[in-house]
mmCIF file of N, CA and C in Angstrom:
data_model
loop_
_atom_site.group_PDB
_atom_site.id
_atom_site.type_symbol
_atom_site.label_atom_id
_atom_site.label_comp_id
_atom_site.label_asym_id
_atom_site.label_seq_id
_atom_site.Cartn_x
_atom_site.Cartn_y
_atom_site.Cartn_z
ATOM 1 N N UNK A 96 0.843 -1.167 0.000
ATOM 2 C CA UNK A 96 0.000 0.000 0.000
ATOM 3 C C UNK A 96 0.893 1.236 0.000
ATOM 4 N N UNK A 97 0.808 2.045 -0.931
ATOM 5 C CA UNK A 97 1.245 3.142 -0.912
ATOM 6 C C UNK A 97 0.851 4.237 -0.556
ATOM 7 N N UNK A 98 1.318 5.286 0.516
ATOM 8 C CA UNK A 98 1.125 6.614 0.723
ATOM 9 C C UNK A 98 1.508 7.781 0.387
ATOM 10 N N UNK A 99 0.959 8.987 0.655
ATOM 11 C CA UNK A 99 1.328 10.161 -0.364
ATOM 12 C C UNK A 99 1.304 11.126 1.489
ATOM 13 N N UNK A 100 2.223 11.377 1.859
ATOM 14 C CA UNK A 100 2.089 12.088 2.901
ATOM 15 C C UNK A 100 2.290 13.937 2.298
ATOM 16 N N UNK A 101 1.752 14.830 2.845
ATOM 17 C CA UNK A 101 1.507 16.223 2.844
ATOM 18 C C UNK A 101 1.512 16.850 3.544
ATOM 19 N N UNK A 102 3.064 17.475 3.627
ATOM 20 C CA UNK A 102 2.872 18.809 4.550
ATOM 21 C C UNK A 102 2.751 20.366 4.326
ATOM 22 N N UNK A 103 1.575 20.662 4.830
ATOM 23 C CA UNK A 103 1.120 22.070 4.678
ATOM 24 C C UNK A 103 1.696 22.611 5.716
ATOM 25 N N UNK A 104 2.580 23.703 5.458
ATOM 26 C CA UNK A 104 2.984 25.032 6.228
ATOM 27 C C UNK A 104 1.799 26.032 6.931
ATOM 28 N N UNK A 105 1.392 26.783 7.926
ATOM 29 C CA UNK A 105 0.813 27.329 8.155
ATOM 30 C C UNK A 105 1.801 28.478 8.610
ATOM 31 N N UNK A 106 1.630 29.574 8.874
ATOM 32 C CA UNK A 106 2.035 30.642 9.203
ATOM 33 C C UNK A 106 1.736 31.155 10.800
ATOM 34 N N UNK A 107 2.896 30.645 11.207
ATOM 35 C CA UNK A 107 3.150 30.686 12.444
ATOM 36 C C UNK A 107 3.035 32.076 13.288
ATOM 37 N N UNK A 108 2.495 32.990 12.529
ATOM 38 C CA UNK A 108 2.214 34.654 12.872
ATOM 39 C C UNK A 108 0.507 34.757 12.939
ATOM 40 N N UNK A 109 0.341 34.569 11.427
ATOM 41 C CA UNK A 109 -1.053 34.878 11.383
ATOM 42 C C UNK A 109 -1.846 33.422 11.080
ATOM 43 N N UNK A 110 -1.583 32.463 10.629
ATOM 44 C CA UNK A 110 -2.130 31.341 10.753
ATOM 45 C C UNK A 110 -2.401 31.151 8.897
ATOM 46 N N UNK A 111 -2.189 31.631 8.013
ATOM 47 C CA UNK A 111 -2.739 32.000 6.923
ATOM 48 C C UNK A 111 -1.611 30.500 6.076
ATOM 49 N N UNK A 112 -1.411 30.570 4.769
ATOM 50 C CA UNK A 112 -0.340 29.581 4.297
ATOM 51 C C UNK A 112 1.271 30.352 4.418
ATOM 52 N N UNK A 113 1.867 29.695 4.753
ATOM 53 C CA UNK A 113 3.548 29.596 4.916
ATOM 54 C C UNK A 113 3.871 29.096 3.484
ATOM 55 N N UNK A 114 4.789 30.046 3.095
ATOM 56 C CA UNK A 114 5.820 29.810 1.839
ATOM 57 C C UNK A 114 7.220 29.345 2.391
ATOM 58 N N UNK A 115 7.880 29.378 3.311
ATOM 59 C CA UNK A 115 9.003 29.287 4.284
ATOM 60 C C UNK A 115 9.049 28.581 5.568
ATOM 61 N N UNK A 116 9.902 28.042 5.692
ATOM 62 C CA UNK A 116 10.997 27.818 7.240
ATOM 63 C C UNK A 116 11.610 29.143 7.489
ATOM 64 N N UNK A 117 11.865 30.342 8.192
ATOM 65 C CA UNK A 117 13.136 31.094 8.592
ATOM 66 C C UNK A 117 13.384 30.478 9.658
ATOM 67 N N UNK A 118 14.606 29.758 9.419
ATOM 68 C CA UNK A 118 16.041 29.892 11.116
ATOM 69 C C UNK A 118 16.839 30.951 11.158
ATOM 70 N N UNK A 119 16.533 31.379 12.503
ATOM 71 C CA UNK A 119 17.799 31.902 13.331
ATOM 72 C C UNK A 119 18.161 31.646 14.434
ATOM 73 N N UNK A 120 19.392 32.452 14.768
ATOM 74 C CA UNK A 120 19.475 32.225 16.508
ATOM 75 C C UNK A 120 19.564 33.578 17.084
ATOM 76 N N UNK A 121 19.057 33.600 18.260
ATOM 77 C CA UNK A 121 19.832 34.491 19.021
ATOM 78 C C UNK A 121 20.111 33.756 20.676
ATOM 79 N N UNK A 122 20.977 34.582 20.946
ATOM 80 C CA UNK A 122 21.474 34.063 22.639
ATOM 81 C C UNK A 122 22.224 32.693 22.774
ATOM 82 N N UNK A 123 22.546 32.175 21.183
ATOM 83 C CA UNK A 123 22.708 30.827 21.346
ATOM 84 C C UNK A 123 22.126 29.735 21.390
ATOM 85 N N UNK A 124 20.805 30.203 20.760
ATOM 86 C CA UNK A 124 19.488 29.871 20.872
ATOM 87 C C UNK A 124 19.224 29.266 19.054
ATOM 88 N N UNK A 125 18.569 28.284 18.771
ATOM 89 C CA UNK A 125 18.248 28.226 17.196
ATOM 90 C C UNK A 125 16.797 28.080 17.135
ATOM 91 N N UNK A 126 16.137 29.018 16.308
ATOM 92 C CA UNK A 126 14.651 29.025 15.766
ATOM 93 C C UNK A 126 14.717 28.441 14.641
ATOM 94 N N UNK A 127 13.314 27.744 14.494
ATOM 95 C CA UNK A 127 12.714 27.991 13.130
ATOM 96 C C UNK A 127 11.259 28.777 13.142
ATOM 97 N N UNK A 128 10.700 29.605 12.294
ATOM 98 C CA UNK A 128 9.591 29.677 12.438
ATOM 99 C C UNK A 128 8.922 29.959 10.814
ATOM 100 N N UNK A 129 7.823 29.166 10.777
ATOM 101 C CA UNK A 129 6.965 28.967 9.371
ATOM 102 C C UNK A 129 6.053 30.632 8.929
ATOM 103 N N UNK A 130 6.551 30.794 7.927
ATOM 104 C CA UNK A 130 5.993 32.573 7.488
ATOM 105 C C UNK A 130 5.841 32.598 6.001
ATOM 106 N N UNK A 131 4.586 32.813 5.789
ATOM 107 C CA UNK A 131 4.498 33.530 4.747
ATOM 108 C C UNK A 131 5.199 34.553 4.394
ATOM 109 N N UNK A 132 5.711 35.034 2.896
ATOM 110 C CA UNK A 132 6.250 35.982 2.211
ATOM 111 C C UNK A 132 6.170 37.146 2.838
ATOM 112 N N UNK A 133 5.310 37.479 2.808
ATOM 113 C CA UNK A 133 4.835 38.672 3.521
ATOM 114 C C UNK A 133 5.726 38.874 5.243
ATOM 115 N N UNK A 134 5.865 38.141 5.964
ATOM 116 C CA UNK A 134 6.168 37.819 7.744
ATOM 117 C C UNK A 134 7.267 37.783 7.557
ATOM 118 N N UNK A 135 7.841 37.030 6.241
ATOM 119 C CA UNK A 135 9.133 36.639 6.185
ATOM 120 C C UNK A 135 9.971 38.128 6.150
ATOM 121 N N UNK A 136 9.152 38.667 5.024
ATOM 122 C CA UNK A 136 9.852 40.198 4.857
ATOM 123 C C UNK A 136 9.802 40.728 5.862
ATOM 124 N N UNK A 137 8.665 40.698 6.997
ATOM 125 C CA UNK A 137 8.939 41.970 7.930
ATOM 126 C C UNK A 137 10.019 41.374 8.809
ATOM 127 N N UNK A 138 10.144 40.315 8.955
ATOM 128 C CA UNK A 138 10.955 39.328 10.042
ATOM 129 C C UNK A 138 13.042 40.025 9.597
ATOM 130 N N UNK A 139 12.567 39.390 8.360
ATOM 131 C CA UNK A 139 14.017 40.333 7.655
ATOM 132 C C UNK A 139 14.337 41.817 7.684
ATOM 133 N N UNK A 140 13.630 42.599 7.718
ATOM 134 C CA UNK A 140 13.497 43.890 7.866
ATOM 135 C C UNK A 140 13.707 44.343 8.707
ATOM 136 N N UNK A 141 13.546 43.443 9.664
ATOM 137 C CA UNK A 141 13.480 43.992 11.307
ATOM 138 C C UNK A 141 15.187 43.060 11.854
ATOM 139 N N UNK A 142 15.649 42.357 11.101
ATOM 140 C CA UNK A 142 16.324 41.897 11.751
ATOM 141 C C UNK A 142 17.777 42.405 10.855
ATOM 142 N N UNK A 143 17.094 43.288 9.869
ATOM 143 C CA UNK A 143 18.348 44.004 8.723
ATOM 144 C C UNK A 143 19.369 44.652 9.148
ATOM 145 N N UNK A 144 19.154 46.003 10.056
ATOM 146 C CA UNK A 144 19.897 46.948 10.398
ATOM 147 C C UNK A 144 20.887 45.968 11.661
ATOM 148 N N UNK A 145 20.822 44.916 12.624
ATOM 149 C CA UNK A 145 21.438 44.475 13.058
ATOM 150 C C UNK A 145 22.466 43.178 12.487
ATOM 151 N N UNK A 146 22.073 42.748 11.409
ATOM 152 C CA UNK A 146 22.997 42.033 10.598
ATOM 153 C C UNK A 146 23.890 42.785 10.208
ATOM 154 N N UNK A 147 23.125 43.554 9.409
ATOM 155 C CA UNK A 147 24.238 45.161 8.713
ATOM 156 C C UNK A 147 25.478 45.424 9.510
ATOM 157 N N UNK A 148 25.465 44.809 10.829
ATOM 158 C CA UNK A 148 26.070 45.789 11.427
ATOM 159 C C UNK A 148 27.160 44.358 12.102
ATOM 160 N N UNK A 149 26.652 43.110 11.953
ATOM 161 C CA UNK A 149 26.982 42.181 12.717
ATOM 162 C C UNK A 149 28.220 41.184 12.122
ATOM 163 N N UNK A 150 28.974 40.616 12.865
ATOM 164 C CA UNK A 150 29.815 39.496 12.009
ATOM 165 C C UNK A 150 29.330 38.139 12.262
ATOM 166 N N UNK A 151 29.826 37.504 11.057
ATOM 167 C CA UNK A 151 29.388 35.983 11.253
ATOM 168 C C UNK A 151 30.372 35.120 12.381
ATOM 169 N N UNK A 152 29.594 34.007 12.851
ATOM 170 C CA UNK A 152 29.969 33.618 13.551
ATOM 171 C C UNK A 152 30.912 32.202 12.846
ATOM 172 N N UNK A 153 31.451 31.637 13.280
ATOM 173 C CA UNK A 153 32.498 30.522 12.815
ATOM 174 C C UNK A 153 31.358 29.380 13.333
ATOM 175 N N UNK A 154 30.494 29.231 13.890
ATOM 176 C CA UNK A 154 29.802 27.738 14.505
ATOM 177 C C UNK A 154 30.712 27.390 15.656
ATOM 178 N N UNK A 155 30.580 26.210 15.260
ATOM 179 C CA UNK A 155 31.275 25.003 17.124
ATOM 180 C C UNK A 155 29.966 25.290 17.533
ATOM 181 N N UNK A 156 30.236 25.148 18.904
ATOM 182 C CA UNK A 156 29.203 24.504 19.925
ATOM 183 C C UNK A 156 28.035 25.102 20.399
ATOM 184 N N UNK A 157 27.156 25.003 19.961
ATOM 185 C CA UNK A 157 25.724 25.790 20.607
ATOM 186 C C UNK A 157 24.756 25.295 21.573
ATOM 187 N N UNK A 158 24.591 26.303 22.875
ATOM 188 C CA UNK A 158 24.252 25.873 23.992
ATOM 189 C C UNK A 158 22.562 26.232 23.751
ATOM 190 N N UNK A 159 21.486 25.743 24.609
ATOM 191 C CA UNK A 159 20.630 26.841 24.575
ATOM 192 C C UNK A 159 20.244 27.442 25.999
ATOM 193 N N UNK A 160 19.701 27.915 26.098
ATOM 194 C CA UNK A 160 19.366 28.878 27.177
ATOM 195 C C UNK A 160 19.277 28.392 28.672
ATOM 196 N N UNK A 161 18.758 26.743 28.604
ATOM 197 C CA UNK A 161 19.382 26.030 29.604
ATOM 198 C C UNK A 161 20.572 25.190 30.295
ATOM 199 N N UNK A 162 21.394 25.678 29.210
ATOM 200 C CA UNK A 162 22.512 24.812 29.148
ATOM 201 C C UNK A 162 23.053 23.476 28.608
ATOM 202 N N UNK A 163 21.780 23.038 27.931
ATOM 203 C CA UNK A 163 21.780 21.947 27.323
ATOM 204 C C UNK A 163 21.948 21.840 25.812
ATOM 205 N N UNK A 164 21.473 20.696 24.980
ATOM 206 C CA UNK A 164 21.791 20.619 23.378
ATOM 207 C C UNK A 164 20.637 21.273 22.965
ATOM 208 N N UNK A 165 20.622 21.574 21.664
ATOM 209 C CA UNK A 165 19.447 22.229 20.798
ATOM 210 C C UNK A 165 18.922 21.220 20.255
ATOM 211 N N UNK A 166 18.811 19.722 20.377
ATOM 212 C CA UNK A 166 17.797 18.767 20.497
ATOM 213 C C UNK A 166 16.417 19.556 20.253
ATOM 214 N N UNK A 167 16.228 18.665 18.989
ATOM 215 C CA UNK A 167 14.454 19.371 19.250
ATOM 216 C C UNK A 167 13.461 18.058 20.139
ATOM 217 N N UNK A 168 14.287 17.024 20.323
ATOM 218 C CA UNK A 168 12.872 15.958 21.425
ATOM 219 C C UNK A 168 13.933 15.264 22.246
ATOM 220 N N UNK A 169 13.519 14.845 22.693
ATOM 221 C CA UNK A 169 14.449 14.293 24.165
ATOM 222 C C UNK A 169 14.691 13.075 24.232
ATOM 223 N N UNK A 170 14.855 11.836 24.534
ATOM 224 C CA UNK A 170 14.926 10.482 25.117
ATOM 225 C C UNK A 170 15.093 9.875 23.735
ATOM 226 N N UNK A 171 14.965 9.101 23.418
ATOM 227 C CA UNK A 171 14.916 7.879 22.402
ATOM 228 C C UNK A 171 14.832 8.617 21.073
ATOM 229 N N UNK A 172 14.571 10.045 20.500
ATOM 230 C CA UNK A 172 14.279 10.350 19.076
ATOM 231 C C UNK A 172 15.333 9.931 17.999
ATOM 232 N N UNK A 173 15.396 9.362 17.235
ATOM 233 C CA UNK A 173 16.071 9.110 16.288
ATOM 234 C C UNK A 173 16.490 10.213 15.198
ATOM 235 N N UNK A 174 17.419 10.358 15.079
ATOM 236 C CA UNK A 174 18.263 11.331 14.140
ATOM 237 C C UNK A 174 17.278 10.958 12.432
ATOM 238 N N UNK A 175 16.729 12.510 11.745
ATOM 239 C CA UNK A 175 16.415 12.452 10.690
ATOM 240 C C UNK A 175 16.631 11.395 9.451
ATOM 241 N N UNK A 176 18.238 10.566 9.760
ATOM 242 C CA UNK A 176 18.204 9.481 8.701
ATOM 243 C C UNK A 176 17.657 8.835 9.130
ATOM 244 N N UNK A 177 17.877 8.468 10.440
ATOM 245 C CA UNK A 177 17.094 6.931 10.984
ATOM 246 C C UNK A 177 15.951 6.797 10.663
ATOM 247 N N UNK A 178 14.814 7.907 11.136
ATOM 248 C CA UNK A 178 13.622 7.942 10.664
ATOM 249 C C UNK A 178 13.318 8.045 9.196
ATOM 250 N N UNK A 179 14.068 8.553 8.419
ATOM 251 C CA UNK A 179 13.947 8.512 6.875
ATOM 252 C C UNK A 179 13.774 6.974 6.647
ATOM 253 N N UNK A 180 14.648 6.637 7.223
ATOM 254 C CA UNK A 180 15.056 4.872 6.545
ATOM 255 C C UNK A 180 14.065 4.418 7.393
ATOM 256 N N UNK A 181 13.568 4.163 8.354
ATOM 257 C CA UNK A 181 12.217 3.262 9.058
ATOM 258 C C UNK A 181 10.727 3.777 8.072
ATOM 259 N N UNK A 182 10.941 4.970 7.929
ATOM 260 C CA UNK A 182 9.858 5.892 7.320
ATOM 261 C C UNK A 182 9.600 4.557 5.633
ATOM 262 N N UNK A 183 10.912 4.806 4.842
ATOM 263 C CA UNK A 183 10.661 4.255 3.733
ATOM 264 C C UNK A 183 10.421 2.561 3.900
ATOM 265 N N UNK A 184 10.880 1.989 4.912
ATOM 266 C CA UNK A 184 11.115 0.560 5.224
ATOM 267 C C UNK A 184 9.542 0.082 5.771
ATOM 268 N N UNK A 185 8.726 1.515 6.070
ATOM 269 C CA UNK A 185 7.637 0.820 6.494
ATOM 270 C C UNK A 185 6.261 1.606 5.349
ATOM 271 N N UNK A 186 6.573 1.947 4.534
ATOM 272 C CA UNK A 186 5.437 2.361 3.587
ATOM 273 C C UNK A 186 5.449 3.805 3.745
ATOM 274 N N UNK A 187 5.856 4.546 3.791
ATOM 275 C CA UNK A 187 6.060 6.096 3.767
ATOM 276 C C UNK A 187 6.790 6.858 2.669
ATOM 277 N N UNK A 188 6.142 7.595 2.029
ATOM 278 C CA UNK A 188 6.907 8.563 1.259
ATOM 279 C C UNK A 188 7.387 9.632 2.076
ATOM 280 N N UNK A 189 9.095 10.079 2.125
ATOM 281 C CA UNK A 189 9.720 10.736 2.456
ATOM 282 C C UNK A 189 10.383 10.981 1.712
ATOM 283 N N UNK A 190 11.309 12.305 1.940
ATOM 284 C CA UNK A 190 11.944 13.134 0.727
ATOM 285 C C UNK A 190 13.723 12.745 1.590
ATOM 286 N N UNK A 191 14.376 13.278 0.311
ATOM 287 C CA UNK A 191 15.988 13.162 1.112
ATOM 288 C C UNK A 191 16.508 14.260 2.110
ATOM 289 N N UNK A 192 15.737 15.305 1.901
ATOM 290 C CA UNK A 192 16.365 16.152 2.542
ATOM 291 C C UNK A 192 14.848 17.114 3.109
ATOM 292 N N UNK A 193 15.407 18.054 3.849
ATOM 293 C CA UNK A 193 14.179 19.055 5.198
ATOM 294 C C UNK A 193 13.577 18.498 5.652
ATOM 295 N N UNK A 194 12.735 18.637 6.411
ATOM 296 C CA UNK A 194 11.865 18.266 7.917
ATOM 297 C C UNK A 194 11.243 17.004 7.451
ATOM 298 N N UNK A 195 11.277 16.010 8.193
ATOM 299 C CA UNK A 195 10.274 14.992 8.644
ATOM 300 C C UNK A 195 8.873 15.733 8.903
ATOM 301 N N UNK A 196 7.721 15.246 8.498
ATOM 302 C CA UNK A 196 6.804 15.477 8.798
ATOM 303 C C UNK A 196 6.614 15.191 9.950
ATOM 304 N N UNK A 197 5.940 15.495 11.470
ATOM 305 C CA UNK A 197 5.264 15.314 12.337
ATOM 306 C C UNK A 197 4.399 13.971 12.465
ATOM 307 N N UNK A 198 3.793 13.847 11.271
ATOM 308 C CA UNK A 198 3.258 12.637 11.299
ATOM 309 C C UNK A 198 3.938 11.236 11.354
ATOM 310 N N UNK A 199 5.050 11.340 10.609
ATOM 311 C CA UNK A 199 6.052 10.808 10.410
ATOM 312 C C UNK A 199 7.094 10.537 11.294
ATOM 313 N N UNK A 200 7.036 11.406 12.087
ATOM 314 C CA UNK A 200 8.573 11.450 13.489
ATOM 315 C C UNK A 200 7.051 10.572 14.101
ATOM 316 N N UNK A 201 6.090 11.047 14.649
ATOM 317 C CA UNK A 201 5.177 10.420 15.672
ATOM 318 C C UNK A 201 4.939 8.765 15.589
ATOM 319 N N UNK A 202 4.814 8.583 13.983
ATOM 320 C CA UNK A 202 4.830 7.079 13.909
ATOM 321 C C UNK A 202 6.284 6.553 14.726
ATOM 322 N N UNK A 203 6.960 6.414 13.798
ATOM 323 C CA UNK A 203 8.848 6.685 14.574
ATOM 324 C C UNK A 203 8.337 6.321 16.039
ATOM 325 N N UNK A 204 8.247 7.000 16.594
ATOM 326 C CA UNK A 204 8.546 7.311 17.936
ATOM 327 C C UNK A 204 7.166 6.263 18.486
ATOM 328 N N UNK A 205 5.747 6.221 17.810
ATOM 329 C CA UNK A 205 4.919 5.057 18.475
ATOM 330 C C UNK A 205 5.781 3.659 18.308
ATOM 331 N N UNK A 206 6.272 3.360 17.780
ATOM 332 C CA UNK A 206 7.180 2.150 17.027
ATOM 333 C C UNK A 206 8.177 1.992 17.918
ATOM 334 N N UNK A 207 8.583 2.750 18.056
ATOM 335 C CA UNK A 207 10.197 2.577 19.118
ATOM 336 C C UNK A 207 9.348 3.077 20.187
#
């Protein structure tokens, strides 16, 4: 049996459709947040004059605000390949690369 999984973006501002992921960080901190064109621009706009002004960072080690990893789930989650490969091994269409669907990590994780 084959599936066709679909993920719709919503717009994490106004709720409307998302064209985008934007990541950033601040504090050492990493976001993502889902924005339409429109959010995306003001998000950039607002975050312009302090880039303008800012240097890049080299990476290494990023803490977040509690001192811990930037893990997005805790205990047992399996790293994006793992779940890719259980994903396709058990009837799932998945892509090679960006986000696991939700639906998709949740199976994952009922399973294990």
């Amino acid at each position: 049996m084959a599936q066709k999984i679909q993920v719709i973006l919503v717009d994490d501002i106004d709720g409307g459709t998302a064209e985008e992921t934007v990541s950033f960080a601040l504090d050492g901190v990493s976001y993502e947040i889902d924005l339409s064109a429109k959010n995306s621009k003001k998000l950039r706009d607002a975050f312009a004059p302090y880039v303008a002004e800012a240097r890049k960072s080299r990476g290494g080690r990023r803490r977040s605000a509690a001192g811990g990893t930037n893990r997005r789930r805790s205990g047992g989650a399996g790293s994006a390949s793992e779940i890719r490969a259980w994903a396709r091994d058990n009837g799932y269409e998945v892509s090679e690369r960006g986000r696991v669907s939700e639906e998709v990590r949740s199976a994952y994780e009922a399973a294990h």
